[in-house]
CSV table of C-alpha atoms in Angstrom, one decimal:
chain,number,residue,atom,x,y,z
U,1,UNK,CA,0.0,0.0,0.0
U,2,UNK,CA,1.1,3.1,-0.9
U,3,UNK,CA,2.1,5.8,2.1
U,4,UNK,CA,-0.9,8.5,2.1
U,5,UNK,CA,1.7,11.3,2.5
U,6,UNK,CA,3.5,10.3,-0.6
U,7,UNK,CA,0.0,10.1,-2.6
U,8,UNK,CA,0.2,13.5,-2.8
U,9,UNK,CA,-2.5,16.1,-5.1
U,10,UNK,CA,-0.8,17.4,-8.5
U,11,UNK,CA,1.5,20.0,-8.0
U,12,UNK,CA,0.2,23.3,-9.8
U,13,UNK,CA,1.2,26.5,-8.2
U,14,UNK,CA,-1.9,28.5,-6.7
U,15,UNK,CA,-2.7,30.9,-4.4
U,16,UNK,CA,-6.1,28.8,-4.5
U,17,UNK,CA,-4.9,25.6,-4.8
U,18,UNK,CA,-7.7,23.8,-3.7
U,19,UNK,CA,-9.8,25.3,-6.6
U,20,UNK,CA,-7.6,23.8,-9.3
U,21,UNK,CA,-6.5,20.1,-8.6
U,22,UNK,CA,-8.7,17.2,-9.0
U,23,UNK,CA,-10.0,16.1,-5.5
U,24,UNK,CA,-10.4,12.7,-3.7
U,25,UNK,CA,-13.7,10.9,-2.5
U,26,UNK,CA,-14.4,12.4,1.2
U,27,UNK,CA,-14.3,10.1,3.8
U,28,UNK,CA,-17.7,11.2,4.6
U,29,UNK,CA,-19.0,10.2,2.1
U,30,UNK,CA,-20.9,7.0,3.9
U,31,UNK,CA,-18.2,7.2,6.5
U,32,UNK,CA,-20.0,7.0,10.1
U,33,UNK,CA,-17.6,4.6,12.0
U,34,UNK,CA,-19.4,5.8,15.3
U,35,UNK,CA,-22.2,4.1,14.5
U,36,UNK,CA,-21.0,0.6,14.4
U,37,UNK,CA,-20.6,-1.1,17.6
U,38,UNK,CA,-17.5,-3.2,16.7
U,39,UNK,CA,-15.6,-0.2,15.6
U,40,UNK,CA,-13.0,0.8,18.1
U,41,UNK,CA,-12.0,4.3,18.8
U,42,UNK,CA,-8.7,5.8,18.1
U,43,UNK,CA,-9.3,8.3,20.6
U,44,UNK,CA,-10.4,8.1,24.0
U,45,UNK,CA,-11.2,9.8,26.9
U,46,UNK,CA,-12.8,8.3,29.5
U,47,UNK,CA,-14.2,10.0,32.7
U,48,UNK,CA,-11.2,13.2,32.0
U,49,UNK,CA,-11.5,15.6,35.0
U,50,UNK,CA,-9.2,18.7,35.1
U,51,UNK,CA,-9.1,21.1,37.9
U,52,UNK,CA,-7.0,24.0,38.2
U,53,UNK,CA,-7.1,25.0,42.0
U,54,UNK,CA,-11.1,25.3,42.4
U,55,UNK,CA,-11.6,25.8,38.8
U,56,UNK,CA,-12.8,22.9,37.0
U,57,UNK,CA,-12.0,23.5,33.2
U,58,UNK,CA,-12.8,19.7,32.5
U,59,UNK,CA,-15.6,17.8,33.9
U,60,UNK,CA,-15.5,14.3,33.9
U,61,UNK,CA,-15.9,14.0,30.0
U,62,UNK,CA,-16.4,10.8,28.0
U,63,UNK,CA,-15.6,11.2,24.3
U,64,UNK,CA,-14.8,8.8,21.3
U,65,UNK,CA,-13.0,9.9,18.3
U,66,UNK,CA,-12.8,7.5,14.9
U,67,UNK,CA,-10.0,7.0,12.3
U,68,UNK,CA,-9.8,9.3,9.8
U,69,UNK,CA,-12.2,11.8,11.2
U,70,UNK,CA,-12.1,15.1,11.3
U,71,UNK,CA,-13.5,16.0,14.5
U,72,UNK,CA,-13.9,19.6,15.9
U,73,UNK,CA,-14.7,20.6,19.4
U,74,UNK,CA,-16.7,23.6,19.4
U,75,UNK,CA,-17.4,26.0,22.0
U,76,UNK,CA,-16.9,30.1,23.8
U,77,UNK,CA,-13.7,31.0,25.1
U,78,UNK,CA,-13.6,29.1,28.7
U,79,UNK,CA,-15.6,26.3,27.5
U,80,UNK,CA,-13.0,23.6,28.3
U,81,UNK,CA,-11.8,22.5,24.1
U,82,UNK,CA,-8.4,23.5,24.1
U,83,UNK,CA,-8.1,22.2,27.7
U,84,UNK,CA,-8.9,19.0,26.2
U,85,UNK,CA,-6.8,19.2,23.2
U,86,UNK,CA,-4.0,20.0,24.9
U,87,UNK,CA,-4.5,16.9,27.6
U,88,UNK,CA,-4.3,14.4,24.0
U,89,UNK,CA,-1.5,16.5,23.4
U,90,UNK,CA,0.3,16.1,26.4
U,91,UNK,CA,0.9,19.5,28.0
U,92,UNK,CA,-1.2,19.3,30.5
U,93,UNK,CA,-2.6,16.3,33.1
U,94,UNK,CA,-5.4,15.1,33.3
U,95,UNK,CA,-7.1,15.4,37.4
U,96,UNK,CA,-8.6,12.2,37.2
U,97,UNK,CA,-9.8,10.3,34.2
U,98,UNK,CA,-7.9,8.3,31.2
U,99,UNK,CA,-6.7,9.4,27.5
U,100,UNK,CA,-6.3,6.7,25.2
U,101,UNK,CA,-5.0,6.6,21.9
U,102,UNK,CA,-5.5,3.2,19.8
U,103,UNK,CA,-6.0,1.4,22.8
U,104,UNK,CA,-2.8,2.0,24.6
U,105,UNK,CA,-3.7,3.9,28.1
U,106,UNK,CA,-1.1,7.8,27.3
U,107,UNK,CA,-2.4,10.0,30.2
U,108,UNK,CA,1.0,10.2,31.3
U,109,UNK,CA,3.3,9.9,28.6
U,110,UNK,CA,5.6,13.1,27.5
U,111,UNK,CA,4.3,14.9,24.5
U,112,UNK,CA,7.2,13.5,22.2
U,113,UNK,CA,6.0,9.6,23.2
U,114,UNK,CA,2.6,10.5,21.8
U,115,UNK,CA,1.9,9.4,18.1
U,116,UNK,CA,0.3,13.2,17.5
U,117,UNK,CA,1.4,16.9,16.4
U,118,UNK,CA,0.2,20.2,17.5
U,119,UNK,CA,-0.4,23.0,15.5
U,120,UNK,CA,-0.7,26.3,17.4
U,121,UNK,CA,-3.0,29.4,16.1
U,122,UNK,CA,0.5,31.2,16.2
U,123,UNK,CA,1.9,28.9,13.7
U,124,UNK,CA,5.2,29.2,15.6
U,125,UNK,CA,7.5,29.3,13.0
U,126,UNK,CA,11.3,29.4,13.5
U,127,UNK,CA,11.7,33.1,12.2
U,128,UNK,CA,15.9,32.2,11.3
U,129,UNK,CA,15.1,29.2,9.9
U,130,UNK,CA,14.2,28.6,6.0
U,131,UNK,CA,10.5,26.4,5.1
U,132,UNK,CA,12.5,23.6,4.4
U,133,UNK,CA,14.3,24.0,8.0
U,134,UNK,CA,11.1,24.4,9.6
U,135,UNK,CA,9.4,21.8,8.1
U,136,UNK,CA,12.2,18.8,8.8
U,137,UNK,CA,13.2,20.4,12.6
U,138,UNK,CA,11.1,17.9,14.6
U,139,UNK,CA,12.3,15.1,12.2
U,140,UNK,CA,15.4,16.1,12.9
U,141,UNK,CA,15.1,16.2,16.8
U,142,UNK,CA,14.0,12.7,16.0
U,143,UNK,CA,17.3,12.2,14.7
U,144,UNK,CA,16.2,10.9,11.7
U,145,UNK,CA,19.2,10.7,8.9
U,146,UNK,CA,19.1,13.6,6.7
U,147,UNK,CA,18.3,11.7,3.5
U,148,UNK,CA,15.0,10.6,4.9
U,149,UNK,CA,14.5,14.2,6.2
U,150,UNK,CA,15.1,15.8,2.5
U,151,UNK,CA,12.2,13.2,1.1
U,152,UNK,CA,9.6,13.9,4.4
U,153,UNK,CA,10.1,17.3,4.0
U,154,UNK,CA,10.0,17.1,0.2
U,155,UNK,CA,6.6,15.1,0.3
U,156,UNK,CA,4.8,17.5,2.3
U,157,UNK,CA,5.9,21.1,0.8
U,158,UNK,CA,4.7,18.8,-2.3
U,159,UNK,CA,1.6,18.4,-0.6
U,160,UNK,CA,0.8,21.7,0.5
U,161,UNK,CA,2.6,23.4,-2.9
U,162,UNK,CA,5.3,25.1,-0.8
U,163,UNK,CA,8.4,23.7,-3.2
U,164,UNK,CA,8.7,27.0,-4.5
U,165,UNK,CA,9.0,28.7,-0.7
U,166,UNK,CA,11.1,26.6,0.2
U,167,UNK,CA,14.2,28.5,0.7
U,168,UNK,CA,12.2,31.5,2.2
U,169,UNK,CA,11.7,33.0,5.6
U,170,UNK,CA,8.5,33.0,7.4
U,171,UNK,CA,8.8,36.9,7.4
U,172,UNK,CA,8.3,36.4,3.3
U,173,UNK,CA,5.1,34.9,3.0
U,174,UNK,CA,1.5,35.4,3.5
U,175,UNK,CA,-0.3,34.4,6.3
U,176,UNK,CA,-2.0,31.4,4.6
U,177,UNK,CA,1.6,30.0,3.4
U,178,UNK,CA,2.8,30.5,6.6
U,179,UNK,CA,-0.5,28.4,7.9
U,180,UNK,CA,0.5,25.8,5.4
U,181,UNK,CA,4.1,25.4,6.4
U,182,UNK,CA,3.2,24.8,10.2
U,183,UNK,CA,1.0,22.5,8.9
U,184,UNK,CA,3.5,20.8,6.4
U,185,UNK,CA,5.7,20.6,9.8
U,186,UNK,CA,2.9,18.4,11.8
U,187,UNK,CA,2.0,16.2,8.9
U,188,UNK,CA,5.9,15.5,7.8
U,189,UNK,CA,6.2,13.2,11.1
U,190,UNK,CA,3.4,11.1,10.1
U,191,UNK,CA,1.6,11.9,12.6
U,192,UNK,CA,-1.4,9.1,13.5
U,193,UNK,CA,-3.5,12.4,14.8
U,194,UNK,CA,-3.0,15.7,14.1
U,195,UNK,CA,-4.5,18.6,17.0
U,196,UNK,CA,-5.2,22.1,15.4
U,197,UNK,CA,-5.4,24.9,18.0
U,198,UNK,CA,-7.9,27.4,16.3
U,199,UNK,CA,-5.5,27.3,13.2
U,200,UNK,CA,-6.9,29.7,10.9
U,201,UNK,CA,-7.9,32.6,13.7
U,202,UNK,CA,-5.1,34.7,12.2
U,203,UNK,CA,-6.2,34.4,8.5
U,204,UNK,CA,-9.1,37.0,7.0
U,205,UNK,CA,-12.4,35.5,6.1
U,206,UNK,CA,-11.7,35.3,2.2
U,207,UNK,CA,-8.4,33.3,3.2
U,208,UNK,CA,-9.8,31.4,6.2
U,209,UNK,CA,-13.0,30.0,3.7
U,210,UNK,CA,-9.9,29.1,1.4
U,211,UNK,CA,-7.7,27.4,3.8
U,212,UNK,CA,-11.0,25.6,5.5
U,213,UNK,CA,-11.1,23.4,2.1
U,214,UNK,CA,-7.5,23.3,2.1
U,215,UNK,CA,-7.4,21.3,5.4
U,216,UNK,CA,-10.5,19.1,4.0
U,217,UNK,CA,-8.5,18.4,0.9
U,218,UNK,CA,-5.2,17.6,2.9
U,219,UNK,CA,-7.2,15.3,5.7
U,220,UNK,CA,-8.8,13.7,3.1
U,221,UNK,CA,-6.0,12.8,0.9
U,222,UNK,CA,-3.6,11.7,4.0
U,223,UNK,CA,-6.1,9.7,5.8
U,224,UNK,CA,-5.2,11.2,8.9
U,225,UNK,CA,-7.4,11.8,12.2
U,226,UNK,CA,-7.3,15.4,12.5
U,227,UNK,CA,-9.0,17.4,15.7
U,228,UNK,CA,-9.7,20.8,15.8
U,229,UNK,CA,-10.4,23.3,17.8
U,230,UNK,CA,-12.4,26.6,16.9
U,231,UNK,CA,-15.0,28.8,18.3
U,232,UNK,CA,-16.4,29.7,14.7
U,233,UNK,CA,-19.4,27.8,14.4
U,234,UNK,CA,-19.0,28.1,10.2
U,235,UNK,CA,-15.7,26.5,10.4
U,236,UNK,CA,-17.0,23.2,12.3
U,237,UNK,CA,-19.8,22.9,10.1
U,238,UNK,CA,-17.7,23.6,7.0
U,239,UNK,CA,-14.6,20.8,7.8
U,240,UNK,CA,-15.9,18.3,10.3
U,241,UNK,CA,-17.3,14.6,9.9
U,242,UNK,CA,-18.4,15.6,13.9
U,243,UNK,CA,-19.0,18.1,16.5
U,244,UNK,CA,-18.8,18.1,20.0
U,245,UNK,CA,-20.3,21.4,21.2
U,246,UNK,CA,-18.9,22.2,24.7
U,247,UNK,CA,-19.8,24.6,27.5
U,248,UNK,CA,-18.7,25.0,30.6
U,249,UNK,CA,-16.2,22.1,30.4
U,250,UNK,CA,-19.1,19.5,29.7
U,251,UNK,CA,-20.3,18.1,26.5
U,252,UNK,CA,-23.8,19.6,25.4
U,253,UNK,CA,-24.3,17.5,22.3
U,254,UNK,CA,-22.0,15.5,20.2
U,255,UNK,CA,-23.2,14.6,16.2
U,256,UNK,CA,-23.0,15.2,12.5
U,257,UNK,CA,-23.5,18.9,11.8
U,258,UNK,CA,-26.4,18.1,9.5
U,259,UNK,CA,-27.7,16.9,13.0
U,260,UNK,CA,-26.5,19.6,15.2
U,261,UNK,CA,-28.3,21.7,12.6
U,262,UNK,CA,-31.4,20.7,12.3
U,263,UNK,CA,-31.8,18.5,15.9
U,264,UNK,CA,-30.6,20.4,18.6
U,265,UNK,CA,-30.6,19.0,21.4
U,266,UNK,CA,-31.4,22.0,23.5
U,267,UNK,CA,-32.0,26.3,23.4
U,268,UNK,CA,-27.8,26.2,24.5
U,269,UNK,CA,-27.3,24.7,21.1
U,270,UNK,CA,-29.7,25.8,18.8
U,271,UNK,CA,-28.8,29.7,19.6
U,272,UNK,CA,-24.8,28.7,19.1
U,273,UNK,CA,-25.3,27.1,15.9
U,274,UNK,CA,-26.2,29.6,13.7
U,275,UNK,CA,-29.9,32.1,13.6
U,276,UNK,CA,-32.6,30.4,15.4
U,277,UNK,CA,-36.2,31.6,16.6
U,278,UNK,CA,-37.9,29.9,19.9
U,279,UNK,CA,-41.3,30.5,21.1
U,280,UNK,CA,-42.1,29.9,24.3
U,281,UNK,CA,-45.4,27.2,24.9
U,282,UNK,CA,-46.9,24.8,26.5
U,283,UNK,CA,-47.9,21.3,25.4
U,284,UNK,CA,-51.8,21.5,24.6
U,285,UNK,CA,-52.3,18.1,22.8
U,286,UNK,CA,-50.6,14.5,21.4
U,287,UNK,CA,-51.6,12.9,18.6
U,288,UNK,CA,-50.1,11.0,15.6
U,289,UNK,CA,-46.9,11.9,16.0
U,290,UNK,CA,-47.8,15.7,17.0
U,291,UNK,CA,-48.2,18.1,19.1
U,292,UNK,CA,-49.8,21.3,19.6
U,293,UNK,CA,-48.6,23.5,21.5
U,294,UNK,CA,-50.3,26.8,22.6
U,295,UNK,CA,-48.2,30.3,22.1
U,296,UNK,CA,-48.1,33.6,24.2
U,297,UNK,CA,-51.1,33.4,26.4
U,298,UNK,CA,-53.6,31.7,23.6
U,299,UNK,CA,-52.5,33.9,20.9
U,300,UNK,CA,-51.5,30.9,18.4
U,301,UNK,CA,-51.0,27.4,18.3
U,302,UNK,CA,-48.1,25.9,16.7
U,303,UNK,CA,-48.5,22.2,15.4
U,304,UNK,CA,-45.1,20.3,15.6
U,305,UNK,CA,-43.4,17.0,15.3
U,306,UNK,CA,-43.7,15.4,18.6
U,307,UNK,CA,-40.3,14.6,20.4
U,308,UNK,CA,-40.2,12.0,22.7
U,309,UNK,CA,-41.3,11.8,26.4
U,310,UNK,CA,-43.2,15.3,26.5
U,311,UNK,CA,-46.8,15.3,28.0
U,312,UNK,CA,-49.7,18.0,27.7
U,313,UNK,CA,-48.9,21.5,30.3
U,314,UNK,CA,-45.0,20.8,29.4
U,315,UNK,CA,-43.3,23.5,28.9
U,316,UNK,CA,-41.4,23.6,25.8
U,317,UNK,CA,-39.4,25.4,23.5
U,318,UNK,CA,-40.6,25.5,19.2
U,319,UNK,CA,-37.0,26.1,17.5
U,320,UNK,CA,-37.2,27.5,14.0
U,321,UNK,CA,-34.4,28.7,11.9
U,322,UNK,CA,-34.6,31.5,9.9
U,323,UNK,CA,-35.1,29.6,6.1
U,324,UNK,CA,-38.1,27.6,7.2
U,325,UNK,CA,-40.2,30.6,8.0
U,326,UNK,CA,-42.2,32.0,4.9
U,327,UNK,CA,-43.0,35.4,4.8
U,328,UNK,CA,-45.6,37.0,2.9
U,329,UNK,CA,-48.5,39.6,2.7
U,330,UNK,CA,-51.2,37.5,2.9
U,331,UNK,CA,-52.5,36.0,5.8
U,332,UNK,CA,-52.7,31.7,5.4
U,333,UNK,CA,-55.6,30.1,5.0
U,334,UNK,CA,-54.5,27.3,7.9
U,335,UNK,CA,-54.2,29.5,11.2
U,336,UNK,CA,-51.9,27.4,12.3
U,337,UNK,CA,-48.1,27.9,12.5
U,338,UNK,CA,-48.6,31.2,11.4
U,339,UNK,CA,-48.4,34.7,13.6
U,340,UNK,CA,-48.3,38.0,12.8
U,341,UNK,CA,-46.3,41.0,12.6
U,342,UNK,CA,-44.7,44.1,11.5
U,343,UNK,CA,-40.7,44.5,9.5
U,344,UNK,CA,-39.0,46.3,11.8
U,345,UNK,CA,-35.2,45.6,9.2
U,346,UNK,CA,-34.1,44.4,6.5
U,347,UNK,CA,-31.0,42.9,6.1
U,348,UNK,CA,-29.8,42.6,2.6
U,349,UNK,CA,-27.2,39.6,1.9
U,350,UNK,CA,-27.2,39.3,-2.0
U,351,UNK,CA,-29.0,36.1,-2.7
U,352,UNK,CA,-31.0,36.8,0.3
U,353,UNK,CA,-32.6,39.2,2.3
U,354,UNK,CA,-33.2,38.7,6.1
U,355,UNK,CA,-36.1,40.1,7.4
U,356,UNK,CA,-36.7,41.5,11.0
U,357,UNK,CA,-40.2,40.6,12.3
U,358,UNK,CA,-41.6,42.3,15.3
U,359,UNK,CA,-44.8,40.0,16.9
U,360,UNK,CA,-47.6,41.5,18.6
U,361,UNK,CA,-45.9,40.6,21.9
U,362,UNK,CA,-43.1,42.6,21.3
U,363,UNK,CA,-40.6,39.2,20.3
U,364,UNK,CA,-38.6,39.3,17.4
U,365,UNK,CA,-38.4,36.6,14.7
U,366,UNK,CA,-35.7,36.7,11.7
U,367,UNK,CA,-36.6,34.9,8.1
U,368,UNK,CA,-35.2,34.6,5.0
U,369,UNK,CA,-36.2,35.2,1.7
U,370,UNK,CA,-34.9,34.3,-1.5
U,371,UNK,CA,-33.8,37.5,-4.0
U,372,UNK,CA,-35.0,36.0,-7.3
U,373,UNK,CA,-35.3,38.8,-9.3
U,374,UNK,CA,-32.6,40.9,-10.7
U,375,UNK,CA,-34.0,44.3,-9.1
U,376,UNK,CA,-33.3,45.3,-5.3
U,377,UNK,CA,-37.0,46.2,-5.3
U,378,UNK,CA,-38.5,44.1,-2.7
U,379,UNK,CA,-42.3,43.3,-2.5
U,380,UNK,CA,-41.9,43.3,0.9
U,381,UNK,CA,-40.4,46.4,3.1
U,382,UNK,CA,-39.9,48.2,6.1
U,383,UNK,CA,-43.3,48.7,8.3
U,384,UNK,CA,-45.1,46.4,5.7
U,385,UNK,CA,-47.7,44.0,8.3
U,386,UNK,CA,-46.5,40.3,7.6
U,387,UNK,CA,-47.5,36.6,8.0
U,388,UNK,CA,-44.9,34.4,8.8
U,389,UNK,CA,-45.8,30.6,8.8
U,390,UNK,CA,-44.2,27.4,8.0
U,391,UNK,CA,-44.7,23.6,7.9
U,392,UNK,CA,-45.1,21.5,11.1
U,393,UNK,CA,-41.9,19.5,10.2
U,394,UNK,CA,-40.1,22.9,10.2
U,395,UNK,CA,-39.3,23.0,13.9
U,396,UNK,CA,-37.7,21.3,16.5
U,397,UNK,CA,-39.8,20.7,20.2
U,398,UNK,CA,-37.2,21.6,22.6
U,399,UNK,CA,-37.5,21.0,26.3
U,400,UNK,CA,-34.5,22.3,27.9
């Protein structure tokens, strides 16, 4: 078998290289190794605590992470994510709890006995020491002979398209080759996991999008289990196979984005992943896989698909994101999962236009509409009264 590092893509220069050369089958693609019983995790940990003094940063999380994912852990600043990554990494302890890594119990091994590589947000380049230098220098700490070192560090500035920078400083590139060169560093050791520390924070959003398919493509093509670390929502929806959305050092929800998406698992989750609009209500009825649930005092009744273990008086939450809602100038002829109100904004995106609803109970409700037509006139506008409704498979029943 061929080594997945020396399959490398084409070699066409490009500042967008990703747009040019052919591209391999995702893993994704069918690939759900979490969902088979018999499938045995590469990573780990089990019952992980981590206190510092009274603060608990970690607590007593249970996670498993597949070959050949690309799994992200999501989460605000203080959440616990890097915490974590840096406990598979190696630099800090774990309190109590176990990490391990292909069965083989690491918690206490030093960072260089660990079969992973780090890449910082800082890229921490050597700033006296050419690409090819910086690529090769933990190879070389390795003591690995120099002949193998040329043909690592030859594979991955193949890789990643650096030949040509190869003799350069880090002071004399771009920000997104200097992101590729740490990155060319942590895959040259063959690495059987790589940890990225909110890798593209320093990059703009043009380059960050760009450098988001870059790691896809690079993941992809190596085969590697990459774990990454970011508090942008778009990026963990954008690279990962899954998500583990954290807050305050515990895990909220871990799943596909698709599923993160459109089945949160509670308000915490639903607000962090992108627009959402809850109403407030209480469980009127149950029936057929429904329920109805009754909306700011008796003002409307929502119909809904009916999750599991909720009774009538509940109190729930009806999650809706913005693209499910319709709004129009006509009030529906079914009165249900439909309400009321007045444009208070418009928001105007390009494609799409995102519309600022105020309710007759003062809440505010964002949907989207599609900008067909070529003029920026819109049939709809500012202090126009609106009817905003949607299906009853639309929503999510949230009741926490």
């Amino acid at each position: 078998m061929s080594d997945p590092l020396t399959a490398a893509a084409p070699t066409a220069s490009s500042s967008e290289p990703h747009a040019r050369r052919a591209r391999t089958p995702a893993p994704q693609s069918g690939f759900a190794p979490w969902k088979d019983p018999a499938k045995a995790p590469i990573v780990r940990f089990e019952n992980v605590v981590k206190r510092f003094g009274d603060f608990v940063a970690v607590k007593d999380c249970t996670l498993d992470i597949y070959e050949r994912e690309f799994f992200a852990l999501l989460g605000p600043s203080g959440c616990g994510k890097t915490t974590l990554l840096r406990m598979l990494a190696g630099f800090e302890k774990p309190t109590s709890g176990r990490i391990l890594v292909a069965g083989e119990d690491i918690t206490n091994l030093q960072p260089y006995d660990r079969p992973v590589n780090m890449m910082f947000q800082s890229y921490a380049l050597f700033p006296h020491m050419t690409v090819e230098q910086n690529i090769g220098f933990g190879l070389k700490q390795e003591g690995m002979p120099k002949d193998q070192i040329a043909v690592r560090v030859e594979e991955a500035m193949t890789m990643l398209e650096l030949n040509r920078f190869g003799k350069r400083k880090p002071h004399q590139l771009s920000g997104g080759q200097q992101q590729r060169v740490a990155l060319a560093r942590a895959i040259a050791k063959k690495p059987r996991i790589v940890l990225l520390d909110e890798p593209l924070g320093a990059l703009d959003k043009r380059l960050r999008q760009q450098a988001q398919f870059e790691l896809m493509y690079i993941q992809e093509t190596t085969g590697t289990t990459f774990i990454i670390v970011t508090h942008d929502q778009e990026e963990a929806m954008t690279v990962s196979s899954r998500i583990a959305v954290m807050d305050h050092g515990e895990f909220v929800q871990v799943a596909t984005p698709g599923d993160i998406y459109e089945a949160p698992n509670s308000r915490y989750v639903a607000n962090f992943i992108g627009d959402v609009n809850l109403f407030e209500g209480k469980i009127l009825s149950q029936a057929g896989g429904f329920v109805e649930i009754e909306w700011g005092g008796g003002r409307a009744r929502f119909k809904a698909v009916a999750p599991a273990g909720v009774s009538p008086g509940q109190l729930v939450w009806l999650s809706l994101r913005p693209e499910k809602i319709r709004i129009t100038l006509d009030q529906p002829a079914d009165g249900n999962n439909a309400v009321e109100g007045k444009v208070v904004d418009i928001g105007y995106l390009g494609s799409i236009s995102q519309y600022h609803v105020e309710l007759s109970n003062g809440e505010m409700v964002k949907a989207l509409r599609a900008n067909s037509a070529s003029t920026v006139e819109r049939p709809i506008s500012w202090e126009d009264r609106v009817w905003l409704e949607w299906p009853a498979d639309a929503g999510v029943v949230l009741t926490r």
